[in-house]
Tab-separated table of C-alpha atoms in Angstrom:
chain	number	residue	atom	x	y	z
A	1	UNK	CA	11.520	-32.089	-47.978
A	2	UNK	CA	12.253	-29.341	-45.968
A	3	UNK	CA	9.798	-28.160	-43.380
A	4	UNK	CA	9.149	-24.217	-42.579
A	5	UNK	CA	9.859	-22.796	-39.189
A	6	UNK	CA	6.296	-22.195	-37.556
A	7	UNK	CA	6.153	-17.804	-36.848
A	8	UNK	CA	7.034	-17.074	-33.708
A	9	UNK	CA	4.728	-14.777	-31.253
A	10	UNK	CA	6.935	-10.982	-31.296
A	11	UNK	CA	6.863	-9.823	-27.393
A	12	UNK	CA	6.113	-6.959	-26.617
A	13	UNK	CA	8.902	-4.176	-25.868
A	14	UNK	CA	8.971	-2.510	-22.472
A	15	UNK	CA	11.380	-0.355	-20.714
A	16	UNK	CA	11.559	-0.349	-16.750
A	17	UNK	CA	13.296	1.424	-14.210
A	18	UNK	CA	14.256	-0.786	-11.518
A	19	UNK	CA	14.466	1.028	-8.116
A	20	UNK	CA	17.458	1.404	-6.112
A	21	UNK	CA	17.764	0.483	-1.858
A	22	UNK	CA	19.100	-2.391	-0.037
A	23	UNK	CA	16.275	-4.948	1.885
A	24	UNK	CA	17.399	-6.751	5.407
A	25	UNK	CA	14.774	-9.569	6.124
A	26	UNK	CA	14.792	-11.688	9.231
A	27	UNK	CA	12.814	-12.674	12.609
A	28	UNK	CA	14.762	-10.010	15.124
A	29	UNK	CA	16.031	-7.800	12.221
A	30	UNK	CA	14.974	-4.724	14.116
A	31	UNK	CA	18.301	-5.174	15.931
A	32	UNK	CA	20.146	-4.315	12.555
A	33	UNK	CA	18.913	-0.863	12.514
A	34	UNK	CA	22.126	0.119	14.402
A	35	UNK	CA	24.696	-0.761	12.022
A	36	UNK	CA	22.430	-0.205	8.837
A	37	UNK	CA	22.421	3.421	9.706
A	38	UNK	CA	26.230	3.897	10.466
A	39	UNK	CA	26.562	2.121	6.938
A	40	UNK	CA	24.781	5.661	5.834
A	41	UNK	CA	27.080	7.520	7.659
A	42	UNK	CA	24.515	8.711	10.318
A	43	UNK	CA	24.701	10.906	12.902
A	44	UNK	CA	21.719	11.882	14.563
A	45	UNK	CA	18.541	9.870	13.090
A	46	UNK	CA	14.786	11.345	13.493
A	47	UNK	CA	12.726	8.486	14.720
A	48	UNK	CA	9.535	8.847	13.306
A	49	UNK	CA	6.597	6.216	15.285
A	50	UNK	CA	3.613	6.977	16.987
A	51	UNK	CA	3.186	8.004	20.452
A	52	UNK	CA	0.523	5.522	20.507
A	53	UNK	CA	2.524	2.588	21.300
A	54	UNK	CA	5.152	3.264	23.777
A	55	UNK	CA	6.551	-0.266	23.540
A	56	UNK	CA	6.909	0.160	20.069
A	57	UNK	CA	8.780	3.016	20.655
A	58	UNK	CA	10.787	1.860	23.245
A	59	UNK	CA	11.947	-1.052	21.453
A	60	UNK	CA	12.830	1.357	18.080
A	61	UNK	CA	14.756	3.587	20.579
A	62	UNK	CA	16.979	0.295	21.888
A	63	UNK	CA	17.397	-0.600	18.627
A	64	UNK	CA	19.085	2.819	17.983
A	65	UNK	CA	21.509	2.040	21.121
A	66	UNK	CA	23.366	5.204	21.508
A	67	UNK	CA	22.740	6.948	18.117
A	68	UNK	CA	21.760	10.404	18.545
A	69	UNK	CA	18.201	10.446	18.086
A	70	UNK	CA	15.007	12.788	18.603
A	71	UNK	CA	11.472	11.864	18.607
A	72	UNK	CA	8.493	12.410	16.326
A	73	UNK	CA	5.507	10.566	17.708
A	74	UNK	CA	2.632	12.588	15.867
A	75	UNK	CA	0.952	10.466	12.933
A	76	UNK	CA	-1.690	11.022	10.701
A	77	UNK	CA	-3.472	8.796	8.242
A	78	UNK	CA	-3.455	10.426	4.726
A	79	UNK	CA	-0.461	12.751	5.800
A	80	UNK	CA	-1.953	17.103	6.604
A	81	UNK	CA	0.011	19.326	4.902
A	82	UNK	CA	0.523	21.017	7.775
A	83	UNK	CA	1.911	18.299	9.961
A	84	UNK	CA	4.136	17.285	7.261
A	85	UNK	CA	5.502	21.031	7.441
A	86	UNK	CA	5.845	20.590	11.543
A	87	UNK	CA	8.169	17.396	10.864
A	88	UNK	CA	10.215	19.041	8.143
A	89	UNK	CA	10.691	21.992	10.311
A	90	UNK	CA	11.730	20.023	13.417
A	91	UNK	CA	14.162	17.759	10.989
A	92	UNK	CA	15.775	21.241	9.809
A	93	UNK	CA	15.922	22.573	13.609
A	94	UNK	CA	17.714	19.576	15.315
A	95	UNK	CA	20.548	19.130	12.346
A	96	UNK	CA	19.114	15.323	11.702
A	97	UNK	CA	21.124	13.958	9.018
A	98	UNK	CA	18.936	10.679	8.570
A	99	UNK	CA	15.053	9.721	9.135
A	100	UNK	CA	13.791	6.484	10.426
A	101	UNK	CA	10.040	4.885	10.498
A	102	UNK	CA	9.190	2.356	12.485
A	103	UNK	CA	5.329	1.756	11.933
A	104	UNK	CA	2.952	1.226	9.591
A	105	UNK	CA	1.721	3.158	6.323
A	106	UNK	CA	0.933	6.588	7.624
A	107	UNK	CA	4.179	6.351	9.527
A	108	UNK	CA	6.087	5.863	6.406
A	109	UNK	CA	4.045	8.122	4.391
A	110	UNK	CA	5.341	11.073	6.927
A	111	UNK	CA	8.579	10.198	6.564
A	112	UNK	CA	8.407	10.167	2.601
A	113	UNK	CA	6.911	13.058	2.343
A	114	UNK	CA	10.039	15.130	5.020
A	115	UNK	CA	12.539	13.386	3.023
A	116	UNK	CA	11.190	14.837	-0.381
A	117	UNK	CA	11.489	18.182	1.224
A	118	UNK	CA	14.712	17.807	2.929
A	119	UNK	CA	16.618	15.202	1.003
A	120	UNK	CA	17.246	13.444	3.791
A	121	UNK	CA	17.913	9.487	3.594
A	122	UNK	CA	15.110	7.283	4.811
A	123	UNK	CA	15.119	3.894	6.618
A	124	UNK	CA	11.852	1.984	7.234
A	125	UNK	CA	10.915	-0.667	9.394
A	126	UNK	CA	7.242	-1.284	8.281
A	127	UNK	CA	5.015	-3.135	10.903
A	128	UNK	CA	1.816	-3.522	9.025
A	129	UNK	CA	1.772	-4.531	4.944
A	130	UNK	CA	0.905	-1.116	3.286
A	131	UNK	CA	3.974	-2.131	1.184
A	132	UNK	CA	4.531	2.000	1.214
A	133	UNK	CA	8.017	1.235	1.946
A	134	UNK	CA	8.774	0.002	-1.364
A	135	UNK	CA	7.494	2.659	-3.364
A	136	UNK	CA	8.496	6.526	-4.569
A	137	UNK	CA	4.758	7.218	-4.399
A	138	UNK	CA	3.808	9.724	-1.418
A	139	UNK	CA	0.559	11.675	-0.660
A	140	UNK	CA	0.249	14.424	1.314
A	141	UNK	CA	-3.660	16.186	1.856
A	142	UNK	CA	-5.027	19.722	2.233
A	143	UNK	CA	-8.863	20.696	2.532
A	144	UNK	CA	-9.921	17.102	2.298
A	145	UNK	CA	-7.851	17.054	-1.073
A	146	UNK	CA	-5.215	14.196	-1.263
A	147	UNK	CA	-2.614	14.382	-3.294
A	148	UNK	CA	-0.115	11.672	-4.791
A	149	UNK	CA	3.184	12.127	-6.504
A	150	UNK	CA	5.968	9.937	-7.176
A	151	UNK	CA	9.808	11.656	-6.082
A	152	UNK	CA	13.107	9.310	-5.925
A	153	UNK	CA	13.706	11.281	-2.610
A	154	UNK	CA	10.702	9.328	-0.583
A	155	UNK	CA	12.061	5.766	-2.147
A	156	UNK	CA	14.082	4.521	1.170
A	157	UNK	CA	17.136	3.882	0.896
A	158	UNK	CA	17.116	0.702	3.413
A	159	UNK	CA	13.949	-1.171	4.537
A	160	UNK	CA	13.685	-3.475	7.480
A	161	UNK	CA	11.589	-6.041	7.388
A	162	UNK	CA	11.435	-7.671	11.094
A	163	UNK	CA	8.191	-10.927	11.332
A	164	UNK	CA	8.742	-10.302	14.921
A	165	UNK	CA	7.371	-6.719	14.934
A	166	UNK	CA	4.000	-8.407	13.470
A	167	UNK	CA	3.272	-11.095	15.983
A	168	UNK	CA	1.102	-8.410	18.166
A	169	UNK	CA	-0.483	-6.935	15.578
A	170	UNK	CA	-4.584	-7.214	15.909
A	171	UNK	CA	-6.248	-9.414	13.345
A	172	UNK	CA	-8.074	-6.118	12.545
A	173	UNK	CA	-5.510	-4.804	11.067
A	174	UNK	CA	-3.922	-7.633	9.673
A	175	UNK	CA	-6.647	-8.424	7.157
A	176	UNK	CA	-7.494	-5.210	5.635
A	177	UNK	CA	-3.517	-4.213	5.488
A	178	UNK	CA	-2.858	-7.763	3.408
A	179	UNK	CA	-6.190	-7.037	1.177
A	180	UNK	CA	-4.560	-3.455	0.577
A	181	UNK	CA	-1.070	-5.104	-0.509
A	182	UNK	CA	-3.456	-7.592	-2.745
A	183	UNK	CA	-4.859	-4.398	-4.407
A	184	UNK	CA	-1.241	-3.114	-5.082
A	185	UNK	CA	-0.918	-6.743	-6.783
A	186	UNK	CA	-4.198	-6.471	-8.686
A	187	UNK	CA	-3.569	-2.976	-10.004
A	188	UNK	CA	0.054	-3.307	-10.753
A	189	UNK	CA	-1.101	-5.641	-13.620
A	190	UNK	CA	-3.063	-2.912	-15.260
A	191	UNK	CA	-1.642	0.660	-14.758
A	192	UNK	CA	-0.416	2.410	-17.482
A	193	UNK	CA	3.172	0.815	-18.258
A	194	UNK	CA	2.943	-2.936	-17.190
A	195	UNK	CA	6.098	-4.953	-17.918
A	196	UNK	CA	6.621	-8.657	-17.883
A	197	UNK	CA	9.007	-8.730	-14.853
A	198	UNK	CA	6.880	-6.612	-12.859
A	199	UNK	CA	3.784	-8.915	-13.249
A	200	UNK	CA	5.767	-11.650	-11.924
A	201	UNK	CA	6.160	-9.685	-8.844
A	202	UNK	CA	3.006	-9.002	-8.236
A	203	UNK	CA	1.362	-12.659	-9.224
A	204	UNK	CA	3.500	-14.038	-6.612
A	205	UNK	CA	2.369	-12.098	-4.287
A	206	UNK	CA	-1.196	-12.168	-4.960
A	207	UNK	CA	-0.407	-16.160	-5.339
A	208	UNK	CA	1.372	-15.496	-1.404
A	209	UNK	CA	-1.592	-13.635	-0.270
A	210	UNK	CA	-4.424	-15.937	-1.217
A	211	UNK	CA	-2.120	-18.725	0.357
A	212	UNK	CA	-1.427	-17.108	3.692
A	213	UNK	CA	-3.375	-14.293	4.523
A	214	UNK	CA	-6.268	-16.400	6.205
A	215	UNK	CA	-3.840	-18.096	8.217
A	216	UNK	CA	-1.655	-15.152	8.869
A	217	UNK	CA	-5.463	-13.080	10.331
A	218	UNK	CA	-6.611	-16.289	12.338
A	219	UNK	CA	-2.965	-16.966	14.544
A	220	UNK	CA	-0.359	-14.827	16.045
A	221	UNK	CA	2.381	-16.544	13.510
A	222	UNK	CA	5.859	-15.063	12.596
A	223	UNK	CA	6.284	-17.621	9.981
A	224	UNK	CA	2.557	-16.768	8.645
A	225	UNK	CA	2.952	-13.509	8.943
A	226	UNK	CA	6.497	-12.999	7.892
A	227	UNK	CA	4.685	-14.874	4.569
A	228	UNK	CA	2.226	-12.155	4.223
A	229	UNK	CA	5.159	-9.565	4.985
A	230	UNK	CA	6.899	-10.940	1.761
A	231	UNK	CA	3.995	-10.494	-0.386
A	232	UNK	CA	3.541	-6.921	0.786
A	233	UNK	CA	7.284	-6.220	-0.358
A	234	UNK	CA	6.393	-7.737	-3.465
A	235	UNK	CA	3.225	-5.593	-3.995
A	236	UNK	CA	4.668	-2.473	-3.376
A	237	UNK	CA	7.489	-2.811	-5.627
A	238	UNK	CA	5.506	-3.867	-8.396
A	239	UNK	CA	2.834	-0.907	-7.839
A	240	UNK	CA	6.014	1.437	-6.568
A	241	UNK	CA	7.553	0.322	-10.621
A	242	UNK	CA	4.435	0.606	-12.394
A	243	UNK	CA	1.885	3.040	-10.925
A	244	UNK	CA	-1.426	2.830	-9.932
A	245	UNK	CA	-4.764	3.516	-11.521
A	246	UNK	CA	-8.241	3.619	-10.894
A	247	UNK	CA	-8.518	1.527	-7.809
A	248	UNK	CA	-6.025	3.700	-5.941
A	249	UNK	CA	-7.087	6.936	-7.279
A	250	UNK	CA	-10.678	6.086	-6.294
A	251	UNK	CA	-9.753	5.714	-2.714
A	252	UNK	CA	-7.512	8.182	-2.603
A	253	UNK	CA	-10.025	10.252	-3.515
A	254	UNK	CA	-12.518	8.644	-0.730
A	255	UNK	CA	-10.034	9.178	2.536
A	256	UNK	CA	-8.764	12.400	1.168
A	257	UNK	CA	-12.238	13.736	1.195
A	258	UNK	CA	-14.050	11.797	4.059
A	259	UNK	CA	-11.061	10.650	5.677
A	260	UNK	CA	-11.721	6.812	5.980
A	261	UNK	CA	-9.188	4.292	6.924
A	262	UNK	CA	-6.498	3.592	4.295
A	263	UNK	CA	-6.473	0.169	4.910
A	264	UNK	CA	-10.400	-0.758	5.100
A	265	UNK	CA	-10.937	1.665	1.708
A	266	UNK	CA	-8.617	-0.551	-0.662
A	267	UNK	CA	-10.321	-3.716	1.306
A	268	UNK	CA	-13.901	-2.751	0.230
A	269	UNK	CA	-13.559	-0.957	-3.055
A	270	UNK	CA	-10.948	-3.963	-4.199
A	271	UNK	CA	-13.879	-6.325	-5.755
A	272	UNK	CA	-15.616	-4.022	-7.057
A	273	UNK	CA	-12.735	-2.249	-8.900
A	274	UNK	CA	-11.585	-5.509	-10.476
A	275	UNK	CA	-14.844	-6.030	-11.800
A	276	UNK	CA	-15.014	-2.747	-13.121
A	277	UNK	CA	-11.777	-3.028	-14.937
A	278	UNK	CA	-12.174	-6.817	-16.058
A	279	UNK	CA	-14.191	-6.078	-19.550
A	280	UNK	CA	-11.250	-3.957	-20.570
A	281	UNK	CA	-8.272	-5.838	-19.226
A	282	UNK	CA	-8.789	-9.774	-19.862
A	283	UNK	CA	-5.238	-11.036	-20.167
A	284	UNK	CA	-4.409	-9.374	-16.673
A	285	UNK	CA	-7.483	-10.672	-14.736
A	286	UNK	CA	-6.736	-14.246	-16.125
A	287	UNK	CA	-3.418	-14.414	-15.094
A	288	UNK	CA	-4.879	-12.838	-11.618
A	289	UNK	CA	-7.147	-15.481	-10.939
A	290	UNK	CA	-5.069	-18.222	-12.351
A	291	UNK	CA	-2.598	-17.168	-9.393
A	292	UNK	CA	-5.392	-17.002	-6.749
A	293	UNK	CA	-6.701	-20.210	-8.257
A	294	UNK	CA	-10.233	-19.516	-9.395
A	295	UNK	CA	-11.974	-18.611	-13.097
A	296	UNK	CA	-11.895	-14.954	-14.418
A	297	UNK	CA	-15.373	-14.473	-14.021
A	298	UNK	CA	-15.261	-15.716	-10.432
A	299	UNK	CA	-12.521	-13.366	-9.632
A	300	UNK	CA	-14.630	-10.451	-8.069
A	301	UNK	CA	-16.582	-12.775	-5.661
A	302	UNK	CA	-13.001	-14.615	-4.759
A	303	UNK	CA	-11.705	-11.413	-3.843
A	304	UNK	CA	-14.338	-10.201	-2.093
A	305	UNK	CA	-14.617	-13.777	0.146
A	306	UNK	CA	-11.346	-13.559	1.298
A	307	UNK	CA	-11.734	-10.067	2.081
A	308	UNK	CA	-14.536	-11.284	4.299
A	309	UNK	CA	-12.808	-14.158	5.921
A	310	UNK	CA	-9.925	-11.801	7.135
A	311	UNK	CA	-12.416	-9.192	8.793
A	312	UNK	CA	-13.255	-6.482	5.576
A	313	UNK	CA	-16.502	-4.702	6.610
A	314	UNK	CA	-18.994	-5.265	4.056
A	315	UNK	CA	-19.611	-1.875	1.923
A	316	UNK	CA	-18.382	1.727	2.164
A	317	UNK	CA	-21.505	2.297	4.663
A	318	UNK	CA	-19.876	0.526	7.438
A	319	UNK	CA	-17.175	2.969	7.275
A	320	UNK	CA	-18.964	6.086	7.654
A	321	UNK	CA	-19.833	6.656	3.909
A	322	UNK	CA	-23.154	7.850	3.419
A	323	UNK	CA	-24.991	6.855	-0.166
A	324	UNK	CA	-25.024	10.945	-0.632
A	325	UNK	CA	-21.106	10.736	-0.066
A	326	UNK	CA	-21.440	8.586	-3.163
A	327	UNK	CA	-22.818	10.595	-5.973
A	328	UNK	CA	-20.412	13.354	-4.695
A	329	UNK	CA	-17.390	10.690	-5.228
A	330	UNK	CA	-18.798	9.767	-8.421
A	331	UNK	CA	-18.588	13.315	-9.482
A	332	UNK	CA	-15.411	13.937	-8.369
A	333	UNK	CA	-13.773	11.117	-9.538
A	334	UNK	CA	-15.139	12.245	-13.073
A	335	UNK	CA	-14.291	15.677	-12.475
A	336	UNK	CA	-10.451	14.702	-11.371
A	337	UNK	CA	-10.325	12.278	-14.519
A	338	UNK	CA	-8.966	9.377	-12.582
A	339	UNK	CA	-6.818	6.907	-14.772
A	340	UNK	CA	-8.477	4.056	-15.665
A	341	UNK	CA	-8.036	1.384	-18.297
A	342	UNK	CA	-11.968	1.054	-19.064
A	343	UNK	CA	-13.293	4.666	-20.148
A	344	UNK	CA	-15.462	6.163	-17.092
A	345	UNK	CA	-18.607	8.184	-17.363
A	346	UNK	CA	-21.062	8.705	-14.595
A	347	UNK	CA	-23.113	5.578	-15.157
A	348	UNK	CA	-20.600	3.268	-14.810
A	349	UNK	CA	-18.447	5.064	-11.694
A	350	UNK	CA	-21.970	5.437	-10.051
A	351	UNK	CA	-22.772	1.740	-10.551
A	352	UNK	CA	-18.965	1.283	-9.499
A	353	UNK	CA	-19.662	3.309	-6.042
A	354	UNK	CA	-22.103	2.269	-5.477
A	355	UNK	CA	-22.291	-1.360	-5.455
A	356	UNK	CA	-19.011	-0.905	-3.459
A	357	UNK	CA	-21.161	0.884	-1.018
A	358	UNK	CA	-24.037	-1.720	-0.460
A	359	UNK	CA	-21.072	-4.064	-0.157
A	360	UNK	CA	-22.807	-7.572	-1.814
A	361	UNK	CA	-20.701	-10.249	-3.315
A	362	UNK	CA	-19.860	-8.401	-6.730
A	363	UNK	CA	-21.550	-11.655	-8.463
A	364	UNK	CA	-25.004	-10.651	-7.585
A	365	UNK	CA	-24.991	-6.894	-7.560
């Protein structure tokens, strides 16, 4: 007797653009920069990094050795229009033929958004774990309006990762940067055009993050933190692949318009977002809390303890958002029609604000 095959389960199709550029990871990598540029054929570089930290600046300078170089040391979180048009001006004026950031998300975001205008390659060494650096996504804001928009001119062409560059940085930052790269996990598994090889990205980096991140925030450690810097690669180029939605859009829409920190935004609204999203996106917030090791329905809280344990303020209020601020978000965010995969409608983004706001484990809100 001959037995039938059992049906097999059809996957689903999916098309993805992978994205183009050439990684260099390694403790003292910063000391590549040199020859990774004259593989670009440049000839004078714009070194983009704060004027905040001269050693920083001197030790990005060394690393150029005797390139021809000038020096743009003004940085802004969330990118002014108008400073963006300074730094594409002074590119143009000193014949640069190459950009270079050495710093952390606002750095890089300047430097996207002059090569978009100019068409100039761009080479970043990232020092915190916005995971910017692995994305075409750039924002640039005018009248406490922030933009977003994805070009194949801000994608750089070579990114740097150095451990060593981490070692100093505060546990301050440190936390809410890795709980921002966990976000670009999180929503990476439910934007709009999710593929199969770009959720294994970002589960092994949200797997990385719930593994490390403590340790990395508690101790000075290259090899902790050079973990964390990993996962941050992987987060941004699975949310640089697939797009973000209504997580990022929301804060977007928060620092645009009351200009709080990047970093701390993503931290706090993170919980509260994945609850939001969870009735209407099962599959993806199993497979997110089977990689952080807890239940679906305990994902939220999860998220929102390990935010705590690596320094996230608890609620929007301890960033300067005041519970007025809210209902104008909530109106906004309605009025902008932010993507989401649950339908919104004021009730729900209120609720959504809200509880983000007040800041309580998501579990008993």
């Amino acid at each position: 007797m001959t037995s039938t095959p059992s049906p097999t389960r059809s996957l689903a199709g999916f098309t993805r653009d992978t994205r183009p550029g050439r990684i260099v990871f390694r403790d003292g990598a910063l000391d590549d920069l040199r020859g990774e540029l004259e593989s670009l054929g440049a000839q004078r570089a714009m070194l983009i990094v704060t004027q905040h930290d001269h050693h920083l600046a001197e030790r990005a300078q060394f690393a150029l050795a005797d390139l021809p170089h000038v020096m743009w040391g003004e940085i802004r979180q969330h990118v002014p229009v108008e400073l963006a048009e300074r730094a594409v001006a002074a590119a143009i004026d000193k014949h640069v033929n190459v950009l270079v950031t050495v710093g952390g998300g606002s750095t890089i975001g300047l430097g996207k958004a002059v090569a978009v205008r100019t068409g100039l390659p761009l080479v970043c060494v990232p020092t915190t774990y916005s995971g910017s650096e692995m994305t075409p996504i750039y924002g640039l804001t005018s009248e406490n309006d922030k933009r977003t928009a994805r070009d194949g001119r801000a994608l750089p062409r070579v990114v740097i990762y150095d451990p060593r560059l981490l070692v100093s940085l505060p546990a301050d930052v440190v936390g809410p940067s890795g709980m921002n790269a966990l976000a670009h996990c999180a929503e990476a598994l439910w934007a709009a055009h999710p593929d199969p090889i770009t959720d294994a990205l970002a589960l092994d980096g949200a797997q990385r993050l719930e593994r490390g991140l403590r340790s990395a925030y508690r101790k000075p450690d290259g090899a902790a933190r050079g973990e964390v810097m990993i996962a941050s690669c992987l987060a941004g180029m699975a949310l640089g692949t697939v797009g973000t939605s209504i997580h990022h859009a929301l804060c977007h829409l928060l620092g645009g318009t009351y200009d709080t920190p990047h970093a701390l935004t993503h931290a706090i609204v993170l919980p509260y977002a994945v609850k939001f999203v969870r009735p209407a996106v099962p599959g993806a917030i199993e497979r997110l809390a089977a990689a952080m090791g807890t239940e679906p329905d305990g994902l939220p809280d999860a998220i929102w303890s390990l935010g705590r344990s690596v320094g996230t303020p608890q609620g929007l209020h301890a960033i300067g958002i005041t519970e007025a601020e809210v209902d104008q978000a909530a109106e906004a965010a309605l009025a902008k029609g932010l993507p989401s995969p649950r339908p919104l409608n004021r009730s729900l983004m209120r609720c959504l604000l809200e509880d983000a706001w007040r800041g309580m484990p998501p579990g008993v809100q």
